[in-house]
Amino acid sequence: MTHKLYQNLGKLFYAMASADDSVNKAEFDKLKVLVKKHWLNLDNLEDDYGSDAAYEIEIVFDWLKSQKYTDNDRCFNDFVAYKNSQPHLFTPKLKKLILKTANAIAAAFSGINKSELIMMAKLDLELKK
Protein backbone atom coordinates (compact mmCIF):
# COMPACT_ATOMS: atom_id res chain seq x y z
CA MET A 1 0.00 0.00 0.00
CA THR A 2 1.03 3.60 -0.44
CA HIS A 3 0.03 6.96 0.98
CA LYS A 4 -1.20 7.99 -2.47
CA LEU A 5 -3.43 4.92 -2.61
CA TYR A 6 -5.08 5.76 0.69
CA GLN A 7 -5.50 9.39 -0.35
CA ASN A 8 -7.14 8.38 -3.62
CA LEU A 9 -9.42 5.96 -1.79
CA GLY A 10 -10.51 8.90 0.35
CA LYS A 11 -11.40 10.75 -2.86
CA LEU A 12 -13.25 7.74 -4.25
CA PHE A 13 -15.31 7.19 -1.11
CA TYR A 14 -16.10 10.90 -0.93
CA ALA A 15 -17.26 10.78 -4.55
CA MET A 16 -19.53 7.87 -3.66
CA ALA A 17 -20.99 9.70 -0.66
CA SER A 18 -21.48 12.93 -2.61
CA ALA A 19 -22.93 11.29 -5.74
CA ASP A 20 -26.35 12.61 -4.72
CA ASP A 21 -24.90 16.11 -4.12
CA SER A 22 -24.84 15.81 -0.34
CA VAL A 23 -22.69 14.03 2.21
CA ASN A 24 -24.59 12.78 5.23
CA LYS A 25 -23.06 12.20 8.66
CA ALA A 26 -24.14 8.54 8.46
CA GLU A 27 -21.95 8.07 5.38
CA PHE A 28 -18.85 9.44 7.09
CA ASP A 29 -19.61 7.44 10.24
CA LYS A 30 -19.90 4.27 8.14
CA LEU A 31 -16.54 5.02 6.50
CA LYS A 32 -14.88 5.43 9.92
CA VAL A 33 -16.26 2.08 11.08
CA LEU A 34 -15.05 0.34 7.92
CA VAL A 35 -11.58 1.89 8.11
CA LYS A 36 -11.19 0.61 11.65
CA LYS A 37 -12.70 -2.81 10.89
CA HIS A 38 -11.02 -3.58 7.54
CA TRP A 39 -8.49 -1.05 6.29
CA LEU A 40 -6.21 -0.75 9.34
CA ASN A 41 -5.32 -4.43 9.12
CA LEU A 42 -4.08 -4.38 5.52
CA ASP A 43 -0.50 -3.30 6.11
CA ASN A 44 1.89 -1.66 8.54
CA LEU A 45 2.33 1.60 6.65
CA GLU A 46 2.36 4.64 8.94
CA ASP A 47 2.15 8.36 8.34
CA ASP A 48 4.79 10.87 9.49
CA TYR A 49 3.22 10.93 12.97
CA GLY A 50 3.24 7.17 13.56
CA SER A 51 -0.47 6.66 12.89
CA ASP A 52 -1.73 3.95 10.57
CA ALA A 53 -1.70 5.37 7.05
CA ALA A 54 -5.17 3.94 6.37
CA TYR A 55 -6.54 6.87 8.39
CA GLU A 56 -5.58 9.00 5.38
CA ILE A 57 -8.79 7.69 3.78
CA GLU A 58 -10.81 9.44 6.50
CA ILE A 59 -8.62 12.54 6.50
CA VAL A 60 -9.04 13.17 2.75
CA PHE A 61 -12.77 12.40 2.90
CA ASP A 62 -13.25 14.76 5.86
CA TRP A 63 -11.18 17.52 4.25
CA LEU A 64 -13.22 17.36 1.02
CA LYS A 65 -16.41 17.43 3.09
CA SER A 66 -15.22 20.43 5.12
CA GLN A 67 -14.40 22.26 1.88
CA LYS A 68 -17.88 21.41 0.56
CA TYR A 69 -16.14 20.04 -2.52
CA THR A 70 -18.67 19.43 -5.30
CA ASP A 71 -16.68 17.91 -8.19
CA ASN A 72 -17.27 14.26 -7.34
CA ASP A 73 -16.53 13.28 -10.96
CA ARG A 74 -13.02 14.67 -10.54
CA CYS A 75 -12.57 12.72 -7.30
CA PHE A 76 -13.70 9.54 -9.04
CA ASN A 77 -11.48 10.22 -12.07
CA ASP A 78 -8.47 10.95 -9.85
CA PHE A 79 -8.96 7.53 -8.28
CA VAL A 80 -9.26 5.85 -11.70
CA ALA A 81 -6.13 7.61 -12.98
CA TYR A 82 -4.21 6.43 -9.91
CA LYS A 83 -5.54 2.89 -10.32
CA ASN A 84 -4.45 2.85 -13.95
CA SER A 85 -0.98 4.14 -13.07
CA GLN A 86 -0.47 1.57 -10.27
CA PRO A 87 -2.30 -1.59 -11.37
CA HIS A 88 0.00 -3.87 -9.35
CA LEU A 89 -1.52 -2.53 -6.11
CA PHE A 90 -5.05 -3.55 -7.05
CA THR A 91 -5.19 -7.19 -6.04
CA PRO A 92 -8.48 -9.10 -6.13
CA LYS A 93 -8.66 -8.78 -2.31
CA LEU A 94 -8.20 -5.00 -2.46
CA LYS A 95 -10.75 -4.60 -5.26
CA LYS A 96 -13.29 -6.56 -3.25
CA LEU A 97 -12.69 -4.39 -0.17
CA ILE A 98 -13.01 -1.20 -2.24
CA LEU A 99 -16.37 -2.33 -3.62
CA LYS A 100 -17.57 -3.45 -0.20
CA THR A 101 -16.63 -0.10 1.36
CA ALA A 102 -18.13 1.98 -1.46
CA ASN A 103 -21.37 -0.02 -1.34
CA ALA A 104 -21.65 0.35 2.44
CA ILE A 105 -21.12 4.11 2.23
CA ALA A 106 -23.75 4.43 -0.50
CA ALA A 107 -26.24 2.39 1.53
CA ALA A 108 -25.53 4.16 4.84
CA PHE A 109 -28.13 6.87 4.41
CA SER A 110 -31.58 5.96 3.08
CA GLY A 111 -30.30 3.12 0.92
CA ILE A 112 -28.62 3.38 -2.47
CA ASN A 113 -30.11 6.00 -4.77
CA LYS A 114 -29.87 6.24 -8.56
CA SER A 115 -26.76 8.48 -8.58
CA GLU A 116 -24.94 6.15 -6.21
CA LEU A 117 -26.03 3.10 -8.18
CA ILE A 118 -24.59 4.60 -11.37
CA MET A 119 -21.30 5.39 -9.63
CA MET A 120 -21.15 1.87 -8.14
CA ALA A 121 -21.60 0.42 -11.64
CA LYS A 122 -18.82 2.65 -12.99
CA LEU A 123 -16.53 1.61 -10.15
CA ASP A 124 -17.30 -2.06 -10.67
CA LEU A 125 -16.44 -1.74 -14.37
CA GLU A 126 -13.19 0.10 -13.62
CA LEU A 127 -12.06 -2.50 -11.12
CA LYS A 128 -12.72 -5.31 -13.61
CA LYS A 129 -10.37 -3.79 -16.20
PDB file of C-alpha atoms in Angstrom:
ATOM      1  CA  MET A   1       0.000   0.000   0.000  1.00  0.00           C
ATOM      2  CA  THR A   2       1.027   3.597  -0.440  1.00  0.00           C
ATOM      3  CA  HIS A   3       0.028   6.962   0.980  1.00  0.00           C
ATOM      4  CA  LYS A   4      -1.202   7.993  -2.472  1.00  0.00           C
ATOM      5  CA  LEU A   5      -3.431   4.916  -2.610  1.00  0.00           C
ATOM      6  CA  TYR A   6      -5.078   5.764   0.694  1.00  0.00           C
ATOM      7  CA  GLN A   7      -5.499   9.395  -0.354  1.00  0.00           C
ATOM      8  CA  ASN A   8      -7.136   8.376  -3.624  1.00  0.00           C
ATOM      9  CA  LEU A   9      -9.416   5.959  -1.791  1.00  0.00           C
ATOM     10  CA  GLY A  10     -10.513   8.903   0.351  1.00  0.00           C
ATOM     11  CA  LYS A  11     -11.400  10.751  -2.858  1.00  0.00           C
ATOM     12  CA  LEU A  12     -13.246   7.737  -4.246  1.00  0.00           C
ATOM     13  CA  PHE A  13     -15.307   7.188  -1.110  1.00  0.00           C
ATOM     14  CA  TYR A  14     -16.100  10.900  -0.928  1.00  0.00           C
ATOM     15  CA  ALA A  15     -17.259  10.778  -4.554  1.00  0.00           C
ATOM     16  CA  MET A  16     -19.527   7.871  -3.659  1.00  0.00           C
ATOM     17  CA  ALA A  17     -20.987   9.695  -0.661  1.00  0.00           C
ATOM     18  CA  SER A  18     -21.481  12.926  -2.608  1.00  0.00           C
ATOM     19  CA  ALA A  19     -22.928  11.288  -5.737  1.00  0.00           C
ATOM     20  CA  ASP A  20     -26.345  12.613  -4.718  1.00  0.00           C
ATOM     21  CA  ASP A  21     -24.897  16.112  -4.117  1.00  0.00           C
ATOM     22  CA  SER A  22     -24.838  15.815  -0.337  1.00  0.00           C
ATOM     23  CA  VAL A  23     -22.694  14.026   2.211  1.00  0.00           C
ATOM     24  CA  ASN A  24     -24.588  12.780   5.232  1.00  0.00           C
ATOM     25  CA  LYS A  25     -23.058  12.196   8.664  1.00  0.00           C
ATOM     26  CA  ALA A  26     -24.137   8.538   8.464  1.00  0.00           C
ATOM     27  CA  GLU A  27     -21.952   8.066   5.376  1.00  0.00           C
ATOM     28  CA  PHE A  28     -18.847   9.437   7.094  1.00  0.00           C
ATOM     29  CA  ASP A  29     -19.610   7.443  10.243  1.00  0.00           C
ATOM     30  CA  LYS A  30     -19.899   4.269   8.143  1.00  0.00           C
ATOM     31  CA  LEU A  31     -16.540   5.019   6.500  1.00  0.00           C
ATOM     32  CA  LYS A  32     -14.879   5.430   9.919  1.00  0.00           C
ATOM     33  CA  VAL A  33     -16.261   2.078  11.085  1.00  0.00           C
ATOM     34  CA  LEU A  34     -15.052   0.336   7.923  1.00  0.00           C
ATOM     35  CA  VAL A  35     -11.584   1.891   8.105  1.00  0.00           C
ATOM     36  CA  LYS A  36     -11.191   0.607  11.650  1.00  0.00           C
ATOM     37  CA  LYS A  37     -12.697  -2.806  10.888  1.00  0.00           C
ATOM     38  CA  HIS A  38     -11.023  -3.580   7.542  1.00  0.00           C
ATOM     39  CA  TRP A  39      -8.490  -1.046   6.294  1.00  0.00           C
ATOM     40  CA  LEU A  40      -6.213  -0.745   9.339  1.00  0.00           C
ATOM     41  CA  ASN A  41      -5.316  -4.427   9.122  1.00  0.00           C
ATOM     42  CA  LEU A  42      -4.083  -4.380   5.519  1.00  0.00           C
ATOM     43  CA  ASP A  43      -0.504  -3.298   6.112  1.00  0.00           C
ATOM     44  CA  ASN A  44       1.892  -1.657   8.543  1.00  0.00           C
ATOM     45  CA  LEU A  45       2.330   1.605   6.648  1.00  0.00           C
ATOM     46  CA  GLU A  46       2.358   4.635   8.938  1.00  0.00           C
ATOM     47  CA  ASP A  47       2.154   8.363   8.336  1.00  0.00           C
ATOM     48  CA  ASP A  48       4.787  10.871   9.495  1.00  0.00           C
ATOM     49  CA  TYR A  49       3.219  10.929  12.969  1.00  0.00           C
ATOM     50  CA  GLY A  50       3.242   7.170  13.564  1.00  0.00           C
ATOM     51  CA  SER A  51      -0.472   6.657  12.893  1.00  0.00           C
ATOM     52  CA  ASP A  52      -1.734   3.951  10.573  1.00  0.00           C
ATOM     53  CA  ALA A  53      -1.704   5.367   7.048  1.00  0.00           C
ATOM     54  CA  ALA A  54      -5.175   3.939   6.373  1.00  0.00           C
ATOM     55  CA  TYR A  55      -6.538   6.868   8.393  1.00  0.00           C
ATOM     56  CA  GLU A  56      -5.577   9.000   5.375  1.00  0.00           C
ATOM     57  CA  ILE A  57      -8.788   7.689   3.781  1.00  0.00           C
ATOM     58  CA  GLU A  58     -10.811   9.436   6.499  1.00  0.00           C
ATOM     59  CA  ILE A  59      -8.619  12.542   6.495  1.00  0.00           C
ATOM     60  CA  VAL A  60      -9.038  13.166   2.755  1.00  0.00           C
ATOM     61  CA  PHE A  61     -12.768  12.397   2.898  1.00  0.00           C
ATOM     62  CA  ASP A  62     -13.253  14.759   5.863  1.00  0.00           C
ATOM     63  CA  TRP A  63     -11.179  17.519   4.246  1.00  0.00           C
ATOM     64  CA  LEU A  64     -13.217  17.357   1.015  1.00  0.00           C
ATOM     65  CA  LYS A  65     -16.405  17.432   3.090  1.00  0.00           C
ATOM     66  CA  SER A  66     -15.221  20.428   5.120  1.00  0.00           C
ATOM     67  CA  GLN A  67     -14.402  22.264   1.884  1.00  0.00           C
ATOM     68  CA  LYS A  68     -17.884  21.407   0.565  1.00  0.00           C
ATOM     69  CA  TYR A  69     -16.143  20.041  -2.521  1.00  0.00           C
ATOM     70  CA  THR A  70     -18.666  19.427  -5.298  1.00  0.00           C
ATOM     71  CA  ASP A  71     -16.683  17.912  -8.190  1.00  0.00           C
ATOM     72  CA  ASN A  72     -17.272  14.263  -7.336  1.00  0.00           C
ATOM     73  CA  ASP A  73     -16.528  13.282 -10.959  1.00  0.00           C
ATOM     74  CA  ARG A  74     -13.023  14.671 -10.540  1.00  0.00           C
ATOM     75  CA  CYS A  75     -12.571  12.723  -7.299  1.00  0.00           C
ATOM     76  CA  PHE A  76     -13.701   9.541  -9.040  1.00  0.00           C
ATOM     77  CA  ASN A  77     -11.484  10.224 -12.073  1.00  0.00           C
ATOM     78  CA  ASP A  78      -8.467  10.950  -9.850  1.00  0.00           C
ATOM     79  CA  PHE A  79      -8.955   7.531  -8.280  1.00  0.00           C
ATOM     80  CA  VAL A  80      -9.259   5.852 -11.701  1.00  0.00           C
ATOM     81  CA  ALA A  81      -6.127   7.611 -12.977  1.00  0.00           C
ATOM     82  CA  TYR A  82      -4.213   6.428  -9.907  1.00  0.00           C
ATOM     83  CA  LYS A  83      -5.536   2.885 -10.323  1.00  0.00           C
ATOM     84  CA  ASN A  84      -4.453   2.850 -13.954  1.00  0.00           C
ATOM     85  CA  SER A  85      -0.977   4.144 -13.066  1.00  0.00           C
ATOM     86  CA  GLN A  86      -0.466   1.574 -10.269  1.00  0.00           C
ATOM     87  CA  PRO A  87      -2.302  -1.589 -11.367  1.00  0.00           C
ATOM     88  CA  HIS A  88      -0.005  -3.869  -9.354  1.00  0.00           C
ATOM     89  CA  LEU A  89      -1.519  -2.529  -6.111  1.00  0.00           C
ATOM     90  CA  PHE A  90      -5.050  -3.548  -7.048  1.00  0.00           C
ATOM     91  CA  THR A  91      -5.188  -7.187  -6.036  1.00  0.00           C
ATOM     92  CA  PRO A  92      -8.484  -9.101  -6.128  1.00  0.00           C
ATOM     93  CA  LYS A  93      -8.660  -8.779  -2.314  1.00  0.00           C
ATOM     94  CA  LEU A  94      -8.202  -4.999  -2.459  1.00  0.00           C
ATOM     95  CA  LYS A  95     -10.747  -4.599  -5.260  1.00  0.00           C
ATOM     96  CA  LYS A  96     -13.292  -6.563  -3.248  1.00  0.00           C
ATOM     97  CA  LEU A  97     -12.692  -4.394  -0.171  1.00  0.00           C
ATOM     98  CA  ILE A  98     -13.009  -1.204  -2.236  1.00  0.00           C
ATOM     99  CA  LEU A  99     -16.369  -2.333  -3.620  1.00  0.00           C
ATOM    100  CA  LYS A 100     -17.572  -3.447  -0.198  1.00  0.00           C
ATOM    101  CA  THR A 101     -16.627  -0.097   1.358  1.00  0.00           C
ATOM    102  CA  ALA A 102     -18.131   1.983  -1.465  1.00  0.00           C
ATOM    103  CA  ASN A 103     -21.367  -0.017  -1.344  1.00  0.00           C
ATOM    104  CA  ALA A 104     -21.651   0.351   2.442  1.00  0.00           C
ATOM    105  CA  ILE A 105     -21.121   4.108   2.234  1.00  0.00           C
ATOM    106  CA  ALA A 106     -23.747   4.426  -0.496  1.00  0.00           C
ATOM    107  CA  ALA A 107     -26.243   2.388   1.529  1.00  0.00           C
ATOM    108  CA  ALA A 108     -25.525   4.157   4.842  1.00  0.00           C
ATOM    109  CA  PHE A 109     -28.128   6.875   4.415  1.00  0.00           C
ATOM    110  CA  SER A 110     -31.584   5.957   3.085  1.00  0.00           C
ATOM    111  CA  GLY A 111     -30.301   3.125   0.923  1.00  0.00           C
ATOM    112  CA  ILE A 112     -28.624   3.377  -2.468  1.00  0.00           C
ATOM    113  CA  ASN A 113     -30.111   5.998  -4.771  1.00  0.00           C
ATOM    114  CA  LYS A 114     -29.867   6.241  -8.560  1.00  0.00           C
ATOM    115  CA  SER A 115     -26.763   8.483  -8.579  1.00  0.00           C
ATOM    116  CA  GLU A 116     -24.939   6.147  -6.209  1.00  0.00           C
ATOM    117  CA  LEU A 117     -26.025   3.101  -8.180  1.00  0.00           C
ATOM    118  CA  ILE A 118     -24.591   4.602 -11.366  1.00  0.00           C
ATOM    119  CA  MET A 119     -21.301   5.387  -9.628  1.00  0.00           C
ATOM    120  CA  MET A 120     -21.146   1.867  -8.145  1.00  0.00           C
ATOM    121  CA  ALA A 121     -21.598   0.420 -11.640  1.00  0.00           C
ATOM    122  CA  LYS A 122     -18.819   2.653 -12.994  1.00  0.00           C
ATOM    123  CA  LEU A 123     -16.531   1.609 -10.147  1.00  0.00           C
ATOM    124  CA  ASP A 124     -17.298  -2.065 -10.669  1.00  0.00           C
ATOM    125  CA  LEU A 125     -16.435  -1.743 -14.369  1.00  0.00           C
ATOM    126  CA  GLU A 126     -13.193   0.104 -13.618  1.00  0.00           C
ATOM    127  CA  LEU A 127     -12.056  -2.504 -11.124  1.00  0.00           C
ATOM    128  CA  LYS A 128     -12.716  -5.310 -13.612  1.00  0.00           C
ATOM    129  CA  LYS A 129     -10.370  -3.788 -16.205  1.00  0.00           C
TER     130      LYS A 129
END
